[in-house]
Short mmCIF file of C-alpha atoms and ligand atoms in Angstrom, two decimals:
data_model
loop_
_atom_site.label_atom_id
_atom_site.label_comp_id
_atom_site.label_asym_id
_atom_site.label_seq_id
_atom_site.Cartn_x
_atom_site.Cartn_y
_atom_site.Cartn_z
CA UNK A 1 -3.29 -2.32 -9.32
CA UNK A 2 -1.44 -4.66 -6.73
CA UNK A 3 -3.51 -6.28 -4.23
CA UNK A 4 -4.36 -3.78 -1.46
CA UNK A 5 -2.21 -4.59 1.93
CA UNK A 6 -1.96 -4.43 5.55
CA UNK A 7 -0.84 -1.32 7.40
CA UNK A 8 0.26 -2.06 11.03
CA UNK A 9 1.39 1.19 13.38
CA UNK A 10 3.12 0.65 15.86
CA UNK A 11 4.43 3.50 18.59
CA UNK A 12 7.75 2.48 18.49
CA UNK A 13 10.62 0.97 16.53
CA UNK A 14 10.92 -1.77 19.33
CA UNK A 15 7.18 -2.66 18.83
CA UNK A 16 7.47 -2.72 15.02
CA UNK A 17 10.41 -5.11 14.77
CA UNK A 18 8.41 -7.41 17.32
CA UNK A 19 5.66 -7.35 15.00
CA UNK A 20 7.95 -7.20 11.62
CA UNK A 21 10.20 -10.73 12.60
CA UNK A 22 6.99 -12.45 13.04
CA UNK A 23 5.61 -12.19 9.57
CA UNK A 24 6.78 -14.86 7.02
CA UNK A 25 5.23 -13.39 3.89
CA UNK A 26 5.46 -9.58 4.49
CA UNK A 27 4.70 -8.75 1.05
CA UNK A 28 1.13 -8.13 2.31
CA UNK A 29 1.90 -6.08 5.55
CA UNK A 30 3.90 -3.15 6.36
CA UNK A 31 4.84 -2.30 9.92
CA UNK A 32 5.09 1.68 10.83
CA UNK A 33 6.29 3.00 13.74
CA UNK A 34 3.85 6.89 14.29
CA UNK A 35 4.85 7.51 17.49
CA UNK A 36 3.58 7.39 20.82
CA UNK A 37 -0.18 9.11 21.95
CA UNK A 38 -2.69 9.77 20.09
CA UNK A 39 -2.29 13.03 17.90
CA UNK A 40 1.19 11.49 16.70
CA UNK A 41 -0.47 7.96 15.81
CA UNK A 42 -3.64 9.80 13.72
CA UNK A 43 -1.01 12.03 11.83
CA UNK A 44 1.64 8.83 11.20
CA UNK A 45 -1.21 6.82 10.09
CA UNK A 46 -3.08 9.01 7.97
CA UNK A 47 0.41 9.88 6.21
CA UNK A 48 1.05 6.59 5.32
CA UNK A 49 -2.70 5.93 4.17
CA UNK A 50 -2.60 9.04 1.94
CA UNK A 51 0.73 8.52 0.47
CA UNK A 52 0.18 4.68 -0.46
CA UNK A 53 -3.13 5.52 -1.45
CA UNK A 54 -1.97 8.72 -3.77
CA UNK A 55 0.84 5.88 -5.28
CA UNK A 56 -1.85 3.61 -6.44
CA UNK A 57 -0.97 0.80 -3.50
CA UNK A 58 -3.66 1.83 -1.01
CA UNK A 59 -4.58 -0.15 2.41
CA UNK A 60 -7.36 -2.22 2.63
CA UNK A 61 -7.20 -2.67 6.42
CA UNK A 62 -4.88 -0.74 9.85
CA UNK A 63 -4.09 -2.53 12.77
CA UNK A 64 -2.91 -0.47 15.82
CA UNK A 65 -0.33 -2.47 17.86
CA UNK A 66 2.09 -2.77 20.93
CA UNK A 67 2.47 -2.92 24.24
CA UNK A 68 -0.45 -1.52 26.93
CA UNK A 69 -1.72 -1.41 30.20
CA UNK A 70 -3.86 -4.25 31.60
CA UNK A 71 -7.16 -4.27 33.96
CA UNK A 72 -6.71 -7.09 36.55
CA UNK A 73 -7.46 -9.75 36.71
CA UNK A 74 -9.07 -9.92 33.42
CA UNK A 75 -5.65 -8.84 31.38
CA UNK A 76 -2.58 -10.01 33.62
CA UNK A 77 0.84 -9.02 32.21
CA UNK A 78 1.78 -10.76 29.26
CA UNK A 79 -1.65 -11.59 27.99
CA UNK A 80 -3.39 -10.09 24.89
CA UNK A 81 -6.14 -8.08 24.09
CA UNK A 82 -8.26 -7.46 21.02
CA UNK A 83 -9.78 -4.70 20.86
CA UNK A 84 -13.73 -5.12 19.93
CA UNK A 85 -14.23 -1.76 20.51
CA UNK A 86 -11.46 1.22 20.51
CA UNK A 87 -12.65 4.06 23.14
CA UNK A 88 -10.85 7.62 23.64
CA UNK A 89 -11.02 8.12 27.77
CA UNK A 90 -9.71 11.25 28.61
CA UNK A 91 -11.48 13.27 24.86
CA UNK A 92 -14.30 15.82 26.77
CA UNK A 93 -14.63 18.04 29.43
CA UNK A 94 -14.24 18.30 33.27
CA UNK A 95 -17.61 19.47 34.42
CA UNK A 96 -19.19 20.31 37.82
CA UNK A 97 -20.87 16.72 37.58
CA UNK A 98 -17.36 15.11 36.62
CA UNK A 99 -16.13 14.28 33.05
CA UNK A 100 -18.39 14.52 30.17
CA UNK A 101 -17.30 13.37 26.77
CA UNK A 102 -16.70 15.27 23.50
CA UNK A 103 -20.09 13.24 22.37
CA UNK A 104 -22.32 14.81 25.06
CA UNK A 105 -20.65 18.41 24.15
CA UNK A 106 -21.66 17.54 20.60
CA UNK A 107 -18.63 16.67 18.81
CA UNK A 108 -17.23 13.86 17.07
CA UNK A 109 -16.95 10.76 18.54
CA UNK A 110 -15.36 8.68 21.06
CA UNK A 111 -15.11 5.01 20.30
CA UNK A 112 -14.60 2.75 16.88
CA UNK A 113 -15.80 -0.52 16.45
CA UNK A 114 -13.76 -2.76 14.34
CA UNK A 115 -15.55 -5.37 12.13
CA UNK A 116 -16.87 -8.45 14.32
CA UNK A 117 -15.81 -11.27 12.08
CA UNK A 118 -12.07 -9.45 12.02
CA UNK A 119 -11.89 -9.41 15.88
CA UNK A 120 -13.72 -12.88 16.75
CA UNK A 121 -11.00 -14.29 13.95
CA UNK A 122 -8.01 -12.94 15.59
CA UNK A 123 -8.51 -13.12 19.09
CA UNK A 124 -9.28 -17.08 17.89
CA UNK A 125 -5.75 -17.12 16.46
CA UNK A 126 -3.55 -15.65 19.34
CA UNK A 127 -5.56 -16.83 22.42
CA UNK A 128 -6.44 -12.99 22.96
CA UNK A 129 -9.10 -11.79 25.12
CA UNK A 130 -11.57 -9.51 23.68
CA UNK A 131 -13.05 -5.93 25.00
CA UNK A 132 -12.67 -2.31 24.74
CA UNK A 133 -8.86 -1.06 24.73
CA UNK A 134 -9.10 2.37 26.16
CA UNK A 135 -6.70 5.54 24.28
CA UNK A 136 -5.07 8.40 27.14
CA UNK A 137 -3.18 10.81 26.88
CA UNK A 138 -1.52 10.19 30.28
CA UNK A 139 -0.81 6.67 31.35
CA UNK A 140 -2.54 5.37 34.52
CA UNK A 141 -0.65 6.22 37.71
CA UNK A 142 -3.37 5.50 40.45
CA UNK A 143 -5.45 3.06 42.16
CA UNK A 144 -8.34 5.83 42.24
CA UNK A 145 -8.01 6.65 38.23
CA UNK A 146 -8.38 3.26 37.12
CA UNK A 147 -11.20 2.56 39.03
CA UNK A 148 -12.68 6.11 37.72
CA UNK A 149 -12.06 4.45 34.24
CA UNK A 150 -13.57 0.73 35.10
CA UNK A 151 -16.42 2.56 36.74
CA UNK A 152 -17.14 4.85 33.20
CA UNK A 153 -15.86 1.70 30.95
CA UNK A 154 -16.74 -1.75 32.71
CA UNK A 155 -15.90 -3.57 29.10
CA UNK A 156 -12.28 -1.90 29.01
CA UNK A 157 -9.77 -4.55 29.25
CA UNK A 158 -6.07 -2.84 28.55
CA UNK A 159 -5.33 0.96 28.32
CA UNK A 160 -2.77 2.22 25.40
CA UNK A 161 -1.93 5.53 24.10
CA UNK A 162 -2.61 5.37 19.96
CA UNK A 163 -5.46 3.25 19.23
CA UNK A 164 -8.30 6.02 18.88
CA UNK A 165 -5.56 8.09 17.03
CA UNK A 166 -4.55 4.77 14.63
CA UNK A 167 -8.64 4.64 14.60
CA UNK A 168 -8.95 8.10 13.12
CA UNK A 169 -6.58 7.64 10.32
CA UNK A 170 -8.42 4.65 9.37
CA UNK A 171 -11.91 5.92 8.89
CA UNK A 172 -11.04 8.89 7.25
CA UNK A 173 -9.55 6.97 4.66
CA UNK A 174 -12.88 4.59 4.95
CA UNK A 175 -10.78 1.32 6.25
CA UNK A 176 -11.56 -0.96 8.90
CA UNK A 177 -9.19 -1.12 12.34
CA UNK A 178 -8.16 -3.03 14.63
CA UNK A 179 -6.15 -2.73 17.94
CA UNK A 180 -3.99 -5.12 19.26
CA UNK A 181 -2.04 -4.82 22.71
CA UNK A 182 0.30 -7.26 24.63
CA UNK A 183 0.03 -6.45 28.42
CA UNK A 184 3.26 -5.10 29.46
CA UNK A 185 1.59 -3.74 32.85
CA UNK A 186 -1.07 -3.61 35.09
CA UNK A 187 -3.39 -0.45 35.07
CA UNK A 188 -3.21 1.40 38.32
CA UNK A 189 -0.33 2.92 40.63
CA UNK A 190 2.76 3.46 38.67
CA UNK A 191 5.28 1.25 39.64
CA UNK A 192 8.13 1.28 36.68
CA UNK A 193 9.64 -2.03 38.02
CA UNK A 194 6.94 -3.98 37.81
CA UNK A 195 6.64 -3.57 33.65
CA UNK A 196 7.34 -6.52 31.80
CA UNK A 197 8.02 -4.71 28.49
CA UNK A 198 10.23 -7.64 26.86
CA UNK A 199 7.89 -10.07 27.87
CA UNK A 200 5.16 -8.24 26.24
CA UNK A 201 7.11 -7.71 23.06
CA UNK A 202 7.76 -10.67 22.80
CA UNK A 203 3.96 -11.94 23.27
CA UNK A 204 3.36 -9.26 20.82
CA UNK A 205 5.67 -11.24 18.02
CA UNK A 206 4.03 -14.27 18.81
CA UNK A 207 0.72 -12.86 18.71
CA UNK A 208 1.52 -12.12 14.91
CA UNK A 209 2.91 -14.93 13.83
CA UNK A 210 -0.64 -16.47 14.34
CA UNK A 211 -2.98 -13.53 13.15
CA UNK A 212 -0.41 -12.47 10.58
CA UNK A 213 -2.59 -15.26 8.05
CA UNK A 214 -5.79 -14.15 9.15
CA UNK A 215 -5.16 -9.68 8.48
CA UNK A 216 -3.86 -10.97 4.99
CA UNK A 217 -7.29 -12.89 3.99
CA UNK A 218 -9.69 -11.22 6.38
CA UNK A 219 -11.99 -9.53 3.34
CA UNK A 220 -13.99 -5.80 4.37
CA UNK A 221 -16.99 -8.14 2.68
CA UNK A 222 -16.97 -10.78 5.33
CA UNK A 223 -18.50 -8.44 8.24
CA UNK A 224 -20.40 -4.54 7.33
CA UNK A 225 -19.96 -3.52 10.82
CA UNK A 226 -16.81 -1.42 10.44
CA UNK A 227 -17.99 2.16 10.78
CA UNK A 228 -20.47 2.36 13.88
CA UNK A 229 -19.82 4.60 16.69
CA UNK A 230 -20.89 4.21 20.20
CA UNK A 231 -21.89 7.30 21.46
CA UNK A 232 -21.76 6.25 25.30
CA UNK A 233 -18.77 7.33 26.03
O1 LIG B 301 6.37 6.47 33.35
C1 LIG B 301 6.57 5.29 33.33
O2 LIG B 301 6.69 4.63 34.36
C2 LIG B 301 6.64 4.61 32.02
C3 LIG B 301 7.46 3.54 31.87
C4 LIG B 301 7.57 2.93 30.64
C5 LIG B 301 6.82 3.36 29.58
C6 LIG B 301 5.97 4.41 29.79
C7 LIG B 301 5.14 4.86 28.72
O3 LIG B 301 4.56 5.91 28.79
C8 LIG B 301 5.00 3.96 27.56
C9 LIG B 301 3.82 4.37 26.74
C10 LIG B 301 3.75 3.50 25.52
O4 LIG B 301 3.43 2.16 25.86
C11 LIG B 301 2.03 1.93 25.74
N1 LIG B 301 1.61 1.61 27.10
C12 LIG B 301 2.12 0.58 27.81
N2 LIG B 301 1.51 0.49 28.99
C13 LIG B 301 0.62 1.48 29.05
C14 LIG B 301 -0.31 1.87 30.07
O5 LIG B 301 -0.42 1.28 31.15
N3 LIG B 301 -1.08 2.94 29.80
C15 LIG B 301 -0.98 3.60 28.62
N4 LIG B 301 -0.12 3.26 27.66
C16 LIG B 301 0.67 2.20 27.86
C17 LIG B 301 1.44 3.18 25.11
O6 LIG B 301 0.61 2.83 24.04
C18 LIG B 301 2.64 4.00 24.66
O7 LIG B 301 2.98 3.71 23.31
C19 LIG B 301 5.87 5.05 31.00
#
């Protein structure tokens, strides 16, 4: 069997090429644009895992990458995040008390945690601050929702819209994840003209020329913390 590769999903084709024209060697990782949010990210990504998987080429790791929303001041536009834990914000229910995840209903869960030694390495390599990347269905357009989702999620650093989904995929299919996002934005009232989406693409690329080494000898053996779930919400 060939040695097991790299998946990396993207949203969109502008966000794969980034990452694509950054690797040298891309024998070991494949880029995949799923689609933007969440549901179209888990179905992209667990496609591709099944089908490489069912032709005897399976994935030993899945990054989730692109562009996102940043918390000031902690994640100014242009900077990047690596995800050290992957949290679903908006996956629950509205209650009388306010918003109560699908966790305190009972269900599933609500944030991944990729492996330790994966994240410490490639935050190392790109200069990348480390947190929790936050996954909505509806991007940020207030001052008074991102403070809602600081106030529930004081770790989060950058909000995206496929990470949890990318996250999904991945541990159905038993593989680590990872999320990384270039800050194209800031989180908070929506103001289309300040997004620096080329800018952040182009961070993005860079960002993978440098971790692009460490996703292709990163080993599952070097860190056993790749399947625990925070249940906080
Ligand atoms: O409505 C707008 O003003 C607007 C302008 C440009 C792009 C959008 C998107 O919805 C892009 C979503 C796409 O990009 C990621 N992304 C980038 N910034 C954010 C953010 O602040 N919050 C959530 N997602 C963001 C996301 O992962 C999607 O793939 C809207």
């Amino acid at each position: 069997m060939p040695h097991p590769r790299v998946l990396v999903a993207t949203a969109v084709p502008a966000e794969r090429d980034a990452v694509a024209r950054a690797l040298s060697a891309p024998e070991g990782v494949d880029t995949l644009a799923v689609g933007v949010g969440p549901a179209a990210a888990a179905a992209g990504t667990a496609t591709a895992l099944a089908r490489a998987a069912a032709e005897g080429r399976p994935y030993r790791l899945v990054v989730s990458a692109g562009i996102g929303g940043g918390f000031p001041p902690e994640a100014p536009v242009g900077s990047l995040v690596v995800a050290d834990a992957i949290t679903v914000a908006d996956l629950g229910a509205q209650t009388p008390d306010g918003f109560a995840p699908v966790t305190e209903l009972g269900f599933g869960t609500v944030t991944h945690l990729p492996p330790r030694s994966l994240v410490r390495e490639t935050a190392d390599a790109c200069g990348a601050a480390t947190g929790t990347v936050l996954t909505v269905s509806t991007v940020t357009g207030t001052a008074e929702r991102a403070a809602e989702l600081r106030l529930r999620h004081p770790r989060a650093l950058a909000e995206a819209m496929e990470g949890f989904g990318v996250a999904e995929a991945a541990v159905l299919h038993g593989l680590p994840v990872l999320e990384v996002r270039a800050v194209s934005n800031p989180v908070g009232p929506r103001d289309r003209a300040t997004w620096r989406i080329g800018d952040a693409l182009a961070a993005l690329s860079d960002a993978f020329g440098k971790i692009a080494p460490v996703l292709e000898r990163w080993n599952t053996h070097d860190d056993t913390h790749d399947d625990t779930h925070d249940t906080h919400g």
